């Protein structure tokens, strides 16, 4: 079986190589831009986060190969259309490749991609969401929809703060609520980030290294977060009962994924306080100086806080060990 699998991979690899050579020749002859700069940066972000999740370059290579092979379907002729536009199909290829890659990666690395949530992560996301709403001027009671958004946000944020600062009984219902709330936040901010980035589809309008670098960071971070954006979309989609799922098997399996991914261990109060301070400092400085867009600073804080916290914990452990040795 393994031998057949290896032969299949080699055949797919040869087909992809031949297709790549043909596409490159046609693109060079007709002067077609195969991969736009912004999409290349997004895909780099996707690959970077993929490796961070998988830790296996071979596994990522297989996913990429399968995704590329599947994306070649764009070159199949359309039924009912006499004219075959190869240029349009070549331009469409990288988009289909990105989408295929994300779907295959999520399907093959489901357990690794669904992050292990904690009270600290939900608290971090809640504070970030409040900052996002303030940036969008939606955290108010001026209109009926902004009032609903404000009440819901403050209610669930209060729940996450209470769970983060106090020892509250961690029932399955509690974990389910916090998990769904975290999923909604990631999905909403991710979609808004995608909409904002559509205004930067070309680098030609941005002169100077500073502007180009800021836009590149936004695309790269969106590439990293797009994996979780798609995953959270499916987590929310499967919460809606389907007619095809008569026994609600997928629904209950998704519910199990939600409270199953939420850690039962409670976060230390000191870490929760540090999380709030960390978010407040970065968000306040960015609000005053306006260095980066709201979505970008949120992703930076979200990705960097766990790293900073782990470094602080390791340093603290080393200090404790050295003190015990000296004693």
XYZ file of C-alpha atoms in Angstrom:
327
model
C 0.000 0.000 0.000
C 2.806 2.405 0.926
C 4.602 1.570 -2.317
C 1.470 2.361 -4.364
C 1.101 5.642 -2.481
C 4.696 6.613 -3.277
C 4.167 5.757 -6.971
C 0.981 7.872 -6.993
C 2.813 10.831 -5.439
C 5.597 10.536 -8.045
C 3.080 10.476 -10.895
C 1.285 13.536 -9.475
C 4.653 15.259 -9.084
C 5.593 14.594 -12.729
C 2.198 15.859 -13.964
C 2.557 19.014 -11.862
C 6.108 19.595 -13.121
C 5.064 19.266 -16.775
C 2.061 21.543 -16.180
C 4.289 24.131 -14.485
C 6.708 24.205 -17.426
C 3.849 24.639 -19.928
C 2.212 27.377 -17.808
C 5.544 29.202 -17.417
C 6.172 29.143 -21.197
C 2.664 30.429 -21.991
C 2.875 33.118 -19.281
C 6.288 34.288 -20.544
C 5.088 34.335 -24.167
C 1.873 36.258 -23.434
C 3.428 38.360 -20.611
C 0.924 37.138 -17.999
C 1.450 37.835 -14.282
C 0.995 34.355 -12.802
C 1.231 35.304 -9.134
C 0.386 38.853 -7.963
C 2.700 40.239 -5.280
C -0.001 40.521 -2.613
C -1.136 36.928 -3.184
C 2.466 35.699 -2.995
C 2.868 37.367 0.424
C -0.448 35.924 1.640
C 0.630 32.447 0.537
C 3.983 32.882 2.327
C 2.012 33.639 5.505
C -0.118 30.531 4.960
C 2.965 28.341 4.462
C 4.716 29.848 7.493
C 1.755 29.151 9.781
C 1.303 25.708 8.198
C 4.836 24.750 9.198
C 4.316 26.229 12.664
C 1.252 23.991 13.050
C 2.596 20.820 11.441
C 6.339 21.008 12.320
C 6.833 18.620 9.363
C 8.043 20.101 6.071
C 7.360 16.798 4.281
C 3.696 16.873 5.317
C 3.327 20.474 4.106
C 4.987 19.548 0.797
C 2.469 16.733 0.238
C -0.443 19.078 0.968
C 0.979 21.668 -1.438
C 1.491 19.047 -4.152
C -2.081 17.707 -3.823
C -3.502 21.243 -3.774
C -1.560 22.196 -6.904
C -2.683 19.020 -8.693
C -6.339 19.698 -7.810
C -6.050 23.368 -8.836
C -5.157 22.264 -12.389
C -8.897 21.671 -12.902
C -9.132 25.379 -13.809
C -7.698 24.432 -17.206
C -10.580 22.072 -17.972
C -12.715 23.507 -20.821
C -16.034 25.084 -19.834
C -19.098 23.421 -21.270
C -21.165 25.558 -23.619
C -18.356 28.063 -24.301
C -16.611 27.923 -27.654
C -13.686 30.260 -26.855
C -10.969 28.926 -24.552
C -9.162 31.775 -22.715
C -5.916 30.320 -21.390
C -4.821 33.709 -19.999
C -7.829 33.945 -17.656
C -7.338 30.384 -16.475
C -3.666 31.001 -15.655
C -4.611 34.115 -13.653
C -7.263 32.088 -11.795
C -4.835 29.270 -10.915
C -3.114 30.816 -7.810
C -6.471 31.653 -6.196
C -7.740 28.097 -6.660
C -4.393 26.834 -5.355
C -4.686 28.913 -2.160
C -8.254 27.767 -1.539
C -7.453 24.093 -2.272
C -4.403 24.245 -0.013
C -6.403 25.650 2.913
C -9.152 23.031 2.578
C -6.710 20.095 2.338
C -4.566 21.442 5.202
C -7.602 21.871 7.480
C -8.931 18.403 6.587
C -5.571 16.678 7.138
C -4.488 18.652 10.245
C -7.849 19.194 11.938
C -6.710 18.320 15.471
C -3.629 20.538 15.224
C -5.362 23.505 13.595
C -8.235 23.657 16.079
C -6.275 25.522 18.750
C -6.339 24.466 22.386
C -8.250 27.347 23.923
C -7.889 28.609 27.475
C -9.504 31.322 29.569
C -6.471 33.484 28.790
C -6.938 33.196 25.014
C -10.641 34.089 25.259
C -9.794 37.046 27.499
C -7.155 38.183 24.982
C -9.658 37.915 22.124
C -12.389 39.700 24.109
C -10.162 42.702 24.866
C -9.052 42.732 21.209
C -12.682 42.655 20.036
C -13.597 45.618 22.237
C -10.672 47.553 20.732
C -11.817 46.508 17.229
C -15.367 47.720 17.915
C -14.037 51.027 19.243
C -11.958 51.424 16.077
C -15.067 50.748 13.951
C -17.145 53.079 16.185
C -19.623 50.296 16.898
C -19.285 50.208 20.684
C -22.117 52.632 21.471
C -25.886 52.870 21.917
C -26.562 55.294 19.044
C -28.365 52.806 16.784
C -30.311 49.613 17.441
C -27.719 47.319 15.829
C -24.769 48.990 17.572
C -26.690 48.710 20.861
C -27.176 44.945 20.348
C -23.493 44.517 19.405
C -22.403 46.537 22.454
C -24.617 44.621 24.909
C -23.603 41.191 23.552
C -19.901 42.123 23.479
C -19.855 43.555 26.987
C -21.830 40.575 28.342
C -19.558 37.887 26.904
C -16.428 39.945 27.617
C -17.549 40.216 31.248
C -17.970 36.426 31.343
C -14.440 35.960 29.963
C -13.023 38.471 32.503
C -14.795 36.733 35.400
C -13.477 33.348 34.227
C -9.987 34.783 33.819
C -9.776 36.515 37.190
C -11.821 34.259 39.446
C -12.113 30.530 40.092
C -15.430 29.793 38.387
C -16.775 26.270 37.968
C -15.665 25.120 34.510
C -18.647 23.140 33.243
C -19.083 21.858 29.677
C -21.657 24.610 29.040
C -19.222 27.245 30.251
C -16.471 25.918 27.977
C -18.894 25.706 25.037
C -19.997 29.345 25.450
C -16.410 30.625 25.693
C -15.329 28.508 22.710
C -18.163 29.747 20.463
C -17.518 33.338 21.569
C -13.805 32.989 20.693
C -14.730 31.476 17.312
C -17.084 34.359 16.485
C -14.426 36.958 17.358
C -11.729 35.348 15.183
C -14.141 34.953 12.267
C -15.537 38.512 12.409
C -12.126 40.191 12.692
C -10.733 37.890 9.987
C -13.519 38.734 7.518
C -13.142 42.451 8.234
C -9.390 42.137 7.688
C -10.010 40.449 4.329
C -12.397 43.241 3.246
C -9.883 45.925 4.257
C -7.054 44.244 2.357
C -9.073 44.272 -0.857
C -8.315 48.004 -0.967
C -4.608 47.196 -1.327
C -4.697 44.807 -4.285
C -1.782 46.624 -5.923
C 1.553 47.741 -4.500
C 1.976 50.268 -7.304
C -0.083 52.903 -5.463
C 2.215 52.855 -2.421
C 5.454 54.776 -2.742
C 8.278 54.356 -0.291
C 9.583 51.456 1.757
C 7.549 52.324 4.860
C 4.124 52.095 3.154
C 5.057 48.962 1.228
C 6.390 47.278 4.368
C 3.204 48.034 6.337
C 1.027 46.590 3.582
C 3.277 43.522 3.276
C 2.972 42.854 7.030
C -0.824 43.032 6.761
C -0.895 40.529 3.904
C 1.516 38.177 5.679
C -0.483 38.247 8.927
C -3.693 37.699 6.996
C -2.098 34.653 5.370
C -1.258 33.268 8.807
C -4.736 33.985 10.180
C -6.593 32.752 7.057
C -6.112 29.133 8.200
C -7.985 29.876 11.431
C -10.501 32.051 9.579
C -11.556 29.149 7.339
C -11.468 26.682 10.250
C -13.646 28.937 12.411
C -16.050 29.379 9.506
C -16.621 25.608 9.454
C -16.942 25.511 13.248
C -19.706 28.134 13.053
C -21.332 26.652 9.948
C -21.717 23.225 11.541
C -23.548 24.789 14.498
C -26.477 25.396 12.150
C -28.630 22.223 11.915
C -28.793 20.824 8.382
C -31.602 18.881 6.675
C -29.025 16.492 5.232
C -27.708 15.761 8.732
C -30.954 14.124 9.936
C -29.499 12.600 13.098
C -27.495 15.779 13.853
C -24.305 13.721 13.880
C -22.144 16.560 12.492
C -23.855 19.052 14.825
C -23.081 17.093 18.003
C -19.587 16.273 16.741
C -18.977 19.995 16.271
C -20.328 20.731 19.766
C -17.862 18.128 21.053
C -15.038 19.864 19.157
C -15.953 23.164 20.811
C -15.907 22.164 24.474
C -13.327 19.445 23.804
C -10.757 21.971 22.581
C -11.230 24.144 25.665
C -8.735 23.419 28.422
C -10.223 22.503 31.800
C -7.239 23.959 33.653
C -7.807 27.516 34.802
C -5.402 30.361 34.101
C -3.530 32.077 36.942
C -4.992 35.423 37.920
C -1.617 37.137 37.478
C -1.433 35.983 33.838
C -4.937 37.342 33.165
C -4.007 40.733 34.632
C -0.799 40.774 32.575
C -2.861 39.934 29.466
C -5.163 42.918 30.028
C -2.198 45.263 30.638
C -0.319 43.909 27.584
C -3.330 44.502 25.320
C -4.090 47.925 26.782
C -0.497 49.193 26.315
C -0.240 48.107 22.658
C -3.759 49.163 21.695
C -3.485 52.536 23.460
C -0.108 53.328 21.860
C -1.370 52.342 18.421
C -4.509 54.447 18.954
C -2.391 57.491 19.817
C 0.438 57.058 17.299
C -1.625 55.274 14.596
C 1.290 53.225 13.276
C -0.713 50.197 12.080
C -4.360 49.502 11.169
C -6.601 48.117 13.921
C -6.754 44.588 12.468
C -2.980 44.358 12.053
C -2.143 45.383 15.622
C -4.777 42.924 16.893
C -3.147 40.005 15.029
C 0.306 41.094 16.227
C -0.837 41.216 19.854
C -2.714 37.907 19.491
C 0.297 36.090 18.036
C 2.978 37.685 20.250
C 1.335 37.576 23.694
C 1.559 33.755 24.161
C 5.227 33.897 23.062
C 6.046 36.723 25.496
C 4.168 34.963 28.311
C 6.034 31.674 27.717
C 9.378 33.506 27.732
C 8.486 35.202 31.038
C 7.436 31.860 32.566
C 10.735 30.218 31.494
C 12.798 33.120 32.862
C 10.850 32.965 36.140
C 11.443 29.203 36.392
C 15.186 29.659 35.818
C 15.355 32.362 38.498
C 13.544 30.086 40.982
C 15.906 27.197 40.238
C 18.997 29.364 40.629
C 17.700 30.706 43.944
C 17.029 27.204 45.242
C 20.552 26.127 44.224
C 22.145 29.122 45.954
C 20.205 28.408 49.091
